Structure formats: structure tokens, C-alpha cells
CSV table of C-alpha atoms in Angstrom, one decimal:
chain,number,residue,atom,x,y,z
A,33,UNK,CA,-79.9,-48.1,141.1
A,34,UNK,CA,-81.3,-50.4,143.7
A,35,UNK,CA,-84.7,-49.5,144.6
A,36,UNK,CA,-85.4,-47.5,148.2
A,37,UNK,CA,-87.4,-50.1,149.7
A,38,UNK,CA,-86.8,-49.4,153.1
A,39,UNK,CA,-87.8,-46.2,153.2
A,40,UNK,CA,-91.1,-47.7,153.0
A,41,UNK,CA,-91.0,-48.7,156.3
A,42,UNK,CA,-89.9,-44.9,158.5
A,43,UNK,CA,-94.2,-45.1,159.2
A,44,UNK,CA,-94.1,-47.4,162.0
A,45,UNK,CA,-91.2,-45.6,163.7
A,46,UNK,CA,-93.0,-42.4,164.6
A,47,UNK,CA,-94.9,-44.6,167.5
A,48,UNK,CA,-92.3,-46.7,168.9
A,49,UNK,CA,-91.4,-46.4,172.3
A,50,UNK,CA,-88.1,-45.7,173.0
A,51,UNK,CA,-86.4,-49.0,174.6
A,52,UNK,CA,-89.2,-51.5,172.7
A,53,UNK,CA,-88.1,-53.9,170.8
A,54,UNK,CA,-90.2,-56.0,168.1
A,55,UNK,CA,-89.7,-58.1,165.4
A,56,UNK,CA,-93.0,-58.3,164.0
A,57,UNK,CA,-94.5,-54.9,164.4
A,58,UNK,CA,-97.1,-55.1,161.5
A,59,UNK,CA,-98.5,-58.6,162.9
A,60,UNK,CA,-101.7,-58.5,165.8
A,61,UNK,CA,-99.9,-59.6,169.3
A,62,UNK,CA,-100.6,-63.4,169.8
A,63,UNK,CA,-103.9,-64.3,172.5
A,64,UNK,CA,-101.3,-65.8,175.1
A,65,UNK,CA,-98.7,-63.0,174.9
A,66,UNK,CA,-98.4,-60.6,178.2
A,67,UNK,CA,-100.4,-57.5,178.5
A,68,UNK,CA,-98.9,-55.0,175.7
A,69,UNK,CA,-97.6,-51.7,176.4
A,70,UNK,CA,-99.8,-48.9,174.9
A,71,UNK,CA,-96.6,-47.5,173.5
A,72,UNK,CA,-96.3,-50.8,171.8
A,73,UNK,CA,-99.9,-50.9,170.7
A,74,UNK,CA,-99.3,-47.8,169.2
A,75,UNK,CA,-96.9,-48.8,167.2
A,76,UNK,CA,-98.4,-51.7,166.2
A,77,UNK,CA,-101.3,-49.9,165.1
A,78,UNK,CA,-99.3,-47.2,162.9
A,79,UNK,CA,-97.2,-49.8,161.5
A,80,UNK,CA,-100.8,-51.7,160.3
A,81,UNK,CA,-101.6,-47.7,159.1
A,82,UNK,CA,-98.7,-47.4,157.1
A,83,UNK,CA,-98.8,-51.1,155.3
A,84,UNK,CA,-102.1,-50.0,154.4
A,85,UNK,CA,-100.8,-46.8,153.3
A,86,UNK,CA,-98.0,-48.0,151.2
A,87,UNK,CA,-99.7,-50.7,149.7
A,88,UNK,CA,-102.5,-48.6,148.1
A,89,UNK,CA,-99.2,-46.3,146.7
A,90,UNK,CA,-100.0,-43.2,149.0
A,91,UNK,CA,-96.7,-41.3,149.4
A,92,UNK,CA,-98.0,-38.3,151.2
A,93,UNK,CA,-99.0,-40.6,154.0
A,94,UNK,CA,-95.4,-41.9,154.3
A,95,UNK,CA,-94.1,-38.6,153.8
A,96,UNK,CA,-96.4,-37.1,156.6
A,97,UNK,CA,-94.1,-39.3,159.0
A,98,UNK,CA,-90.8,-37.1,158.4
A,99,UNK,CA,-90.1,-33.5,159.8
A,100,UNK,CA,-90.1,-31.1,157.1
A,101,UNK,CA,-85.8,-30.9,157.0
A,102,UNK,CA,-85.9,-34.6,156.9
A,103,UNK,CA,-83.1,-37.0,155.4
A,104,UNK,CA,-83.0,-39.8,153.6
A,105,UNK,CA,-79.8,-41.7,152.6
A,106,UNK,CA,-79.9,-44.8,150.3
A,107,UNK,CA,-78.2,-47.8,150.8
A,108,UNK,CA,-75.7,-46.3,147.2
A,109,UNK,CA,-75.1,-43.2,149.4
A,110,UNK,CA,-77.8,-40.8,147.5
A,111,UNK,CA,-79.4,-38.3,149.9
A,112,UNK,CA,-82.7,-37.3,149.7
A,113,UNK,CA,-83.2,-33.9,151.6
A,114,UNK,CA,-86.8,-32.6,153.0
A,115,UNK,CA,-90.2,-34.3,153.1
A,116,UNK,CA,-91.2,-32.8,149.9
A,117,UNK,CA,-88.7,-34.5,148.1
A,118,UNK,CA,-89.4,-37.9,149.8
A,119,UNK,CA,-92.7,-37.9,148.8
A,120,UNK,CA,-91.5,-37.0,145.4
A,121,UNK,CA,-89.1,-40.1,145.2
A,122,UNK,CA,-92.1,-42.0,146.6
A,123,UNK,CA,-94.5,-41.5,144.1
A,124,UNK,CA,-91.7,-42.1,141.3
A,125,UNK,CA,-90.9,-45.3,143.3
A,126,UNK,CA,-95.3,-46.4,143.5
A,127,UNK,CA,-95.0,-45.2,139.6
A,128,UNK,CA,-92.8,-47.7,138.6
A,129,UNK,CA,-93.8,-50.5,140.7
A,130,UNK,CA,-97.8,-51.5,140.7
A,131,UNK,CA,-98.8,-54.4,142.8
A,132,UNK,CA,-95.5,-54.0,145.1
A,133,UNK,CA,-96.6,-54.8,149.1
A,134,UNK,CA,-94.3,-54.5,152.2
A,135,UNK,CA,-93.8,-56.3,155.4
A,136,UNK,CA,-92.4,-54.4,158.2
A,137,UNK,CA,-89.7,-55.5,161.1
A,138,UNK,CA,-88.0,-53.8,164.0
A,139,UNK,CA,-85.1,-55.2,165.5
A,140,UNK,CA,-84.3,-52.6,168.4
A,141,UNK,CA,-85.3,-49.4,169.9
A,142,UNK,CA,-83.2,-47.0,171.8
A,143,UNK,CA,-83.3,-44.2,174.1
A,144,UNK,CA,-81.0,-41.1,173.8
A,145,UNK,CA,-82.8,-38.3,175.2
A,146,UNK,CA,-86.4,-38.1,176.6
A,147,UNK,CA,-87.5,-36.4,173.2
A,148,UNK,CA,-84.9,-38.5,171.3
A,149,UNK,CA,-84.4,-42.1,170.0
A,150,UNK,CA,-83.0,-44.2,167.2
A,151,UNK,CA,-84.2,-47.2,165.7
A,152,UNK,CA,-82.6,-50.4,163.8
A,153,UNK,CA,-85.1,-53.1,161.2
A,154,UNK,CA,-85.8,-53.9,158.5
A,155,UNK,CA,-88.3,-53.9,155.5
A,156,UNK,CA,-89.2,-56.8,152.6
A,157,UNK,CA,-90.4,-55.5,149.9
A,158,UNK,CA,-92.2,-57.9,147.8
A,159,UNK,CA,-93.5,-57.6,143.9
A,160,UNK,CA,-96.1,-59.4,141.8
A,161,UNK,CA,-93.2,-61.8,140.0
A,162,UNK,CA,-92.7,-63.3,143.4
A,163,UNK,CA,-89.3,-61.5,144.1
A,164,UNK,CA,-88.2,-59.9,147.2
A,165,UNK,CA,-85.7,-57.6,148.6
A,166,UNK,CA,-84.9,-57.1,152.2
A,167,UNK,CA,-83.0,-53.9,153.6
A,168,UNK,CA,-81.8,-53.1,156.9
A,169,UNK,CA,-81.9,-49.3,158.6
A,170,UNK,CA,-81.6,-46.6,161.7
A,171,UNK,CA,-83.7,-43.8,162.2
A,172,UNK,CA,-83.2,-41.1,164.2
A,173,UNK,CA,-86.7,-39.3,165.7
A,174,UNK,CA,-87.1,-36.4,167.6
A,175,UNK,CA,-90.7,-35.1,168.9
A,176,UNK,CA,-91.3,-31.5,168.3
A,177,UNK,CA,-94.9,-30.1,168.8
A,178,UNK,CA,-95.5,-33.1,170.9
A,179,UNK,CA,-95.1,-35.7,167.6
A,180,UNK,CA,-92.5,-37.7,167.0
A,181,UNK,CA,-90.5,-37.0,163.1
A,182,UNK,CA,-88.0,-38.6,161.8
A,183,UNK,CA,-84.9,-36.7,160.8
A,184,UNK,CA,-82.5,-39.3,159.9
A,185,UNK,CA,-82.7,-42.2,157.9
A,186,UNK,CA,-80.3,-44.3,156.6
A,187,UNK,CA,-81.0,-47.7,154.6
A,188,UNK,CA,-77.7,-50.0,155.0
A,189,UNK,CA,-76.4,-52.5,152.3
A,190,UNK,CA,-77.7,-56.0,152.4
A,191,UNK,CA,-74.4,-57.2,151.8
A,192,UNK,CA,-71.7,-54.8,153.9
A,193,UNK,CA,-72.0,-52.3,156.6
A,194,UNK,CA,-72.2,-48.6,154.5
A,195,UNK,CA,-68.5,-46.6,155.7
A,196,UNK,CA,-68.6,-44.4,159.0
A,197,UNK,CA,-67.9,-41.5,156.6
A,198,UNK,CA,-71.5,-41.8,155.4
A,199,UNK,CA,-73.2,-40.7,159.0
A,200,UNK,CA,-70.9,-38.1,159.4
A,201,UNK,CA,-71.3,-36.7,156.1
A,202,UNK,CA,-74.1,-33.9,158.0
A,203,UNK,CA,-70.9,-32.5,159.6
A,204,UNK,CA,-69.1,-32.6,156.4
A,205,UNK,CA,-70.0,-28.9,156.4
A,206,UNK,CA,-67.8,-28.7,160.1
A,207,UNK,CA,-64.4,-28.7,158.1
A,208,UNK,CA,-62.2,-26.1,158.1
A,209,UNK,CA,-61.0,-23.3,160.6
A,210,UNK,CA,-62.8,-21.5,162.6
A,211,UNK,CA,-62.5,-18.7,165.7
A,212,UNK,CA,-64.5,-17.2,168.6
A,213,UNK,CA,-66.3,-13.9,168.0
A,214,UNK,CA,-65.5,-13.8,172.2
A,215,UNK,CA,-62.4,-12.0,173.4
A,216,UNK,CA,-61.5,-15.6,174.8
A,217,UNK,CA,-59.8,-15.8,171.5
A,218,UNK,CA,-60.8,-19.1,171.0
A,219,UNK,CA,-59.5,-21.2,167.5
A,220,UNK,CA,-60.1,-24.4,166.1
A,221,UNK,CA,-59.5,-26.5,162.6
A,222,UNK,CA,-61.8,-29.4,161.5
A,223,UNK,CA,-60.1,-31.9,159.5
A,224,UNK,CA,-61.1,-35.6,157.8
A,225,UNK,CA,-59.1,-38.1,158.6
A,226,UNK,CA,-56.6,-39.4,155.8
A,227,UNK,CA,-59.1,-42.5,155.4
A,228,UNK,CA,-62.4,-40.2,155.9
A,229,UNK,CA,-63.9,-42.4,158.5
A,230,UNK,CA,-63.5,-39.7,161.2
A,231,UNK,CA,-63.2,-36.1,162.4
A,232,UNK,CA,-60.8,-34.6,163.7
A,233,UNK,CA,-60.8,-31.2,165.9
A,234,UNK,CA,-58.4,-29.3,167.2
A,235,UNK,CA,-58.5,-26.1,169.6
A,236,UNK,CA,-56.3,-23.8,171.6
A,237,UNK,CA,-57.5,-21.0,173.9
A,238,UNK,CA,-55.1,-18.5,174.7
A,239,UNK,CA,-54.9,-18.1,178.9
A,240,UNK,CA,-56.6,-14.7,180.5
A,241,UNK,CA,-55.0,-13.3,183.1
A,242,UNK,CA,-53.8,-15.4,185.7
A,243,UNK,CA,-55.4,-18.3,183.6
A,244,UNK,CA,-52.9,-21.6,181.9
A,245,UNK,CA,-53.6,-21.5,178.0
A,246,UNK,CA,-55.3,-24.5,176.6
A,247,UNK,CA,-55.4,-27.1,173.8
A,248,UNK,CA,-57.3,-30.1,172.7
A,249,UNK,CA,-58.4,-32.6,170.2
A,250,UNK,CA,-61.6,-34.4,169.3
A,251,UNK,CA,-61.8,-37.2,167.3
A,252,UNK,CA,-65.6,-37.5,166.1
A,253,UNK,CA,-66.4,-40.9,164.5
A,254,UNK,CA,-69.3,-43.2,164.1
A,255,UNK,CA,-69.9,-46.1,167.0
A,256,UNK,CA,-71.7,-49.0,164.9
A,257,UNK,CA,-72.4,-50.7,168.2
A,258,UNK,CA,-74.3,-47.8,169.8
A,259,UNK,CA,-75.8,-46.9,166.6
A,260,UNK,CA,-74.5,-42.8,167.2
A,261,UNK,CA,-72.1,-40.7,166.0
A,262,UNK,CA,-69.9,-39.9,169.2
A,263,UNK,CA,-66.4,-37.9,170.4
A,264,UNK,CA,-63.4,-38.4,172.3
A,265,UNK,CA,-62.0,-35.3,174.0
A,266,UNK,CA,-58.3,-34.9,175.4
A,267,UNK,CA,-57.0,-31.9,176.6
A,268,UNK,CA,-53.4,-30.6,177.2
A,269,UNK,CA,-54.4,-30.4,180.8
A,270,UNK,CA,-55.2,-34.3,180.9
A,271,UNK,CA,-58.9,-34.1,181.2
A,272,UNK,CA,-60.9,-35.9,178.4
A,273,UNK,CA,-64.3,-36.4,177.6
A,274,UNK,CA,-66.5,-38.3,175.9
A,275,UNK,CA,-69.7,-37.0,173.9
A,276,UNK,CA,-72.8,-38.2,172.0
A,277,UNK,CA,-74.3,-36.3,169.2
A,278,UNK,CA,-77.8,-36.4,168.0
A,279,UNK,CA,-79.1,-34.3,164.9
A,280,UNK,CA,-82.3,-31.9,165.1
A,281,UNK,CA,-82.8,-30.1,162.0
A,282,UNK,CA,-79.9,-27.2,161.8
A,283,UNK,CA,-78.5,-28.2,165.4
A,284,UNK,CA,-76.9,-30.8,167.4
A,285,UNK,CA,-77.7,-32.2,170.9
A,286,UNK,CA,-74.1,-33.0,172.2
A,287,UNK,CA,-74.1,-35.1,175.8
A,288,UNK,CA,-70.8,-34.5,177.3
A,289,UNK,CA,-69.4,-35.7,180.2
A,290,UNK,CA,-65.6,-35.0,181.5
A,291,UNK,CA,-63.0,-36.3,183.8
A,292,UNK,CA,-60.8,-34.0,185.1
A,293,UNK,CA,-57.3,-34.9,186.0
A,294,UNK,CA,-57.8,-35.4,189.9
A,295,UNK,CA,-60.4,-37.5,189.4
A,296,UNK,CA,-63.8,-35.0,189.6
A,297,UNK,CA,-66.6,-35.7,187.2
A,298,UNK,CA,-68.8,-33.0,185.5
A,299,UNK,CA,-71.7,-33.2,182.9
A,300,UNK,CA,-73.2,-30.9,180.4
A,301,UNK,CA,-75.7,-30.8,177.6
A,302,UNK,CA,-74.2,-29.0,174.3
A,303,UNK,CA,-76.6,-27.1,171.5
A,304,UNK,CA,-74.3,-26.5,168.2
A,305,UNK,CA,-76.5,-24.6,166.1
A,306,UNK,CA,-75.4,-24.0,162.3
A,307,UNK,CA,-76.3,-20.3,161.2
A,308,UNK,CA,-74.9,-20.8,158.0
A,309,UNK,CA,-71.7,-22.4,156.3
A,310,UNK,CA,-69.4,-19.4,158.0
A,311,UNK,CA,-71.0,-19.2,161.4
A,312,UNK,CA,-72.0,-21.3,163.7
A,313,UNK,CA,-73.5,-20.5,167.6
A,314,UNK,CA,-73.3,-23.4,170.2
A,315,UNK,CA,-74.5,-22.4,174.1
A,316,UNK,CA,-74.0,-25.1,177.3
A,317,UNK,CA,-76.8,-26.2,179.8
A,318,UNK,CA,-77.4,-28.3,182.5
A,319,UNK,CA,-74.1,-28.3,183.5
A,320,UNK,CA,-72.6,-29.7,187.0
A,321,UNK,CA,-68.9,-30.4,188.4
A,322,UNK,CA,-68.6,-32.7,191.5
A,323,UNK,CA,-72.5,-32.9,192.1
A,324,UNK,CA,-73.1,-29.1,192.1
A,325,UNK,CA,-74.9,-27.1,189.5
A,326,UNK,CA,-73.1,-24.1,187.6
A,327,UNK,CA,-74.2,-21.6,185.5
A,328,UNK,CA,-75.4,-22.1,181.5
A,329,UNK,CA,-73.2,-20.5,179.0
A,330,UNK,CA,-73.8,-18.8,175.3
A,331,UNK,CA,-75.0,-18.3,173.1
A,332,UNK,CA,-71.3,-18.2,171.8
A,333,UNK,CA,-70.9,-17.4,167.8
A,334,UNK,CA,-68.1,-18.9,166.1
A,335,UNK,CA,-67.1,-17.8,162.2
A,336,UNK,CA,-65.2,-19.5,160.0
A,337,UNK,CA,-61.6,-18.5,159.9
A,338,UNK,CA,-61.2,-17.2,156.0
């Protein structure tokens, strides 16, 4: 098993601003440079705090960086779940390798929401023999009681991009059937795709009164450009839409916006909130047709379809 050096790293993130972009985060800005952001001071000064941390082998300070529901996936696909259990497979890591230091590197910053952003670097890992290792990674972060946590991290091969199956596998638990507990009579099914690089979703909703019934699919897949899991929508009506999703603990922040089939635009923020493995309540805000505003809707509780 190859070790999880860049884990090492997820310190510095907590301060980085969300569109900065640095490739020497640990090193003191250069006397000629332009005036420095304080966002990026900050997060030149935490990554400093965490090279110091890691180098004197203190996992709790590294583990103090990720929310409490944290995860962790290494560049073999193991996931590490909760800050409690990274600081455990820190300390075995510090146990097993005295004298080890670490050089930190970000390569880009980016803004999803104002309390959301990823992150792409990397992290060299160096040991008293002289050897090296250099891994790449993304981190999601999401501020909650005013901090910033991170609740995603991934560590990517050094030799091949990891398979779009791995960042979907927190909505591995998605599969399946499922229907409305609302008299809209709502159903859908979940299915991976035959080569489990995406999810696919498909719904019909029977038509009330004076209303055309509906159906749909979604295809949900990973965007390796953008660095996000997102979704394609088409409906039998020829609307479609495209969304974003962003994790936060249990939930997910879906951005959605949709064309309609004569043209008119409307937007919408989804929260899909996982109860537990059979339920699963999602409720819609700020949403808007055509420039005006219309009402929020849910919470709605869907179950799975036994």
C-alpha cells in the first residue's frame, strides 16, 4: 500500500480563498511581488502552521482541519471516514516514518458557492534516505460555524487519472427505487451505468387533474475539467437541465438551472438530505422562472421503493 502522503497537505486548504491560485503556498511571498491578499496571507501562514505541524508528527493538528464526518480517499481507493479516524491513520503513518518532512503546492482554487469551494495540488513527501513521492489532490471545504472544514478529499494516482466511479461512490447509496411519500405519486429508479462511471435516474410523475404526466432521466457523472460531480436532465416535455452537486456531511447542495421548451430560463438551489439508507428528504429554494421569484418547496420525503 502506497503511503497517504497527501493527506498531509488538507492543512493549508482551510484558508484559501476561493478563486486563489498558488503554487508555492508554504514559501514567504518574494520582496518585489504585488501587495498580497489577506486571504492569501492567510493561507500562506496556515500552510507554514501545518509544515510545522506535520513535521514534528502531530496528527491532531492535521486532523483539527477536517469536519467531524470528513472523508478521505487514497490514491488505491481506500476511504477513510470521520476526523477520528484520520488522525488515527496519521499517527500510524508519523509511527512508521521518523524524520519524514513535506513540501506543500496548490495549483488552483475554485469557487462553487459563497460557503463552498474545491481545491487541486499537490504534496512531496520527502524521507531521511533522500527519496520522494509527489501526489496530486481536490478538496472539497465547506465553512460551518464560520470555519472552513474539509469534507472531501481525494488523493489521485501519480500515474493515471483515479475512474469517475470513485467521486460518485458517496451516492453509491442513491441506487435503487424509490417513491414520493406526496400524493403527487412521484417514482424513480437509480441505476450504474453498465461501465460504472455514471448514474443514471429515471422518474415519472403521474399528471393531477387537468395536469400532462411526466418523465425524465438524469445522467449524474463526474466532470474532470470542472473538478465536480454534475447532471444532465431531459424531460419528456423537452426541457433539460443541467446541475452541480456539492457534498455537506449527510446532504447535497444541487445548483440547477433549466430550459424550458419555448426558450424561458429558471434557476433553483436543491438540498437532498439522506435520513437514512430508505429515506431521503430533499426541499427547493431560491427558485425563479423568467426573472420572477416563486415560492420554496419541501421538505419532500422520499422512501425507498421495497
Amino acid at each position: 500500500m502506497k503511503t497517504p502522503t497527501a493527506i498531509a497537505s488538507l492543512l493549508l486548504l482551510a484558508a484559501i480563498p476561493a478563486v486563489a491560485q498558488d503554487k508555492s503556498a508554504a514559501a514567504p511571498a518574494p520582496a518585489a511581488a504585488a501587495a498580497v491578499s489577506p486571504e492569501l496571507a492567510a493561507a500562506r501562514e496556515t500552510a507554514a502552521a501545518y509544515v510545522a505541524a506535520y513535521n514534528k508528527g502531530d496528527a491532531a493538528a492535521v486532523a483539527a482541519l477536517f469536519a467531524v464526518d470528513a472523508e478521505w480517499i487514497s490514491n488505491e481507493g481506500v476511504q477513510t471516514s470521520g476526523r477520528a479516524a484520520i488522525e488515527a491513520l496519521l499517527k500510524s503513518v508519523f509511527a512508521d516514518s521518523k524524520g519524514r518532512t513535506i513540501a506543500l503546492g496548490i495549483e488552483a482554487a475554485r469557487r462553487i458557492t459563497d460557503d463552498v469551494f474545491s481545491v487541486r495540488g499537490e504534496a512531496t513527501v520527502s524521507d531521511p534516505d533522500g527519496s520522494s513521492a509527489v501526489n496530486e489532490f481536490t478538496a472539497v471545504h465547506v465553512k460551518r460555524d464560520g470555519k472552513w472544514a474539509i469534507t472531501e478529499f481525494t488523493e489521485l494516482d501519480d500515474e493515471s487519472a483515479p475512474s469517475p466511479a470513485t467521486f460518485l461512490q458517496d451516492l453509491a447509496w442513491f441506487a435503487g427505487s424509490w417513491k414520493s411519500t406526496e400524493p403527487d405519486g412521484m417514482k424513480c429508479t437509480v441505476e450504474w451505468s453498465p461501465s460504472g462511471s455514471f448514474l443514471t435516474r429515471t422518474f415519472s410523475i403521474p399528471g393531477a387533474e387537468g395536469d400532462e404526466a411526466r418523465e425524465g432521466t438524469e445522467i449524474i457523472g463526474w466532470d474532470a475539467e470542472q473538478e465536480q460531480i454534475r447532471s444532465w436532465v431531459f424531460e419528456s416535455d423537452g426541457s433539460f437541465t443541467e446541475r452541480t452537486w456539492t457534498p455537506d456531511g449527510d446532504r447535497w447542495l444541487v445548483l440547477s438551472r433549466t430550459v424550458l421548451p419555448d426558450g424561458e430560463v429558471g434557476s433553483e438551489e436543491i438540498t437532498v438530505s439522506k435520513v437514512d439508507d430508505d429515506k431521503v428528504s430533499w426541499s427547493i429554494a431560491s427558485r425563479s422562472l423568467g426573472g420572477e421569484t416563486l415560492p420554496n418547496i419541501g421538505p419532500v420525503t422520499i422512501v425507498r421503493d421495497k
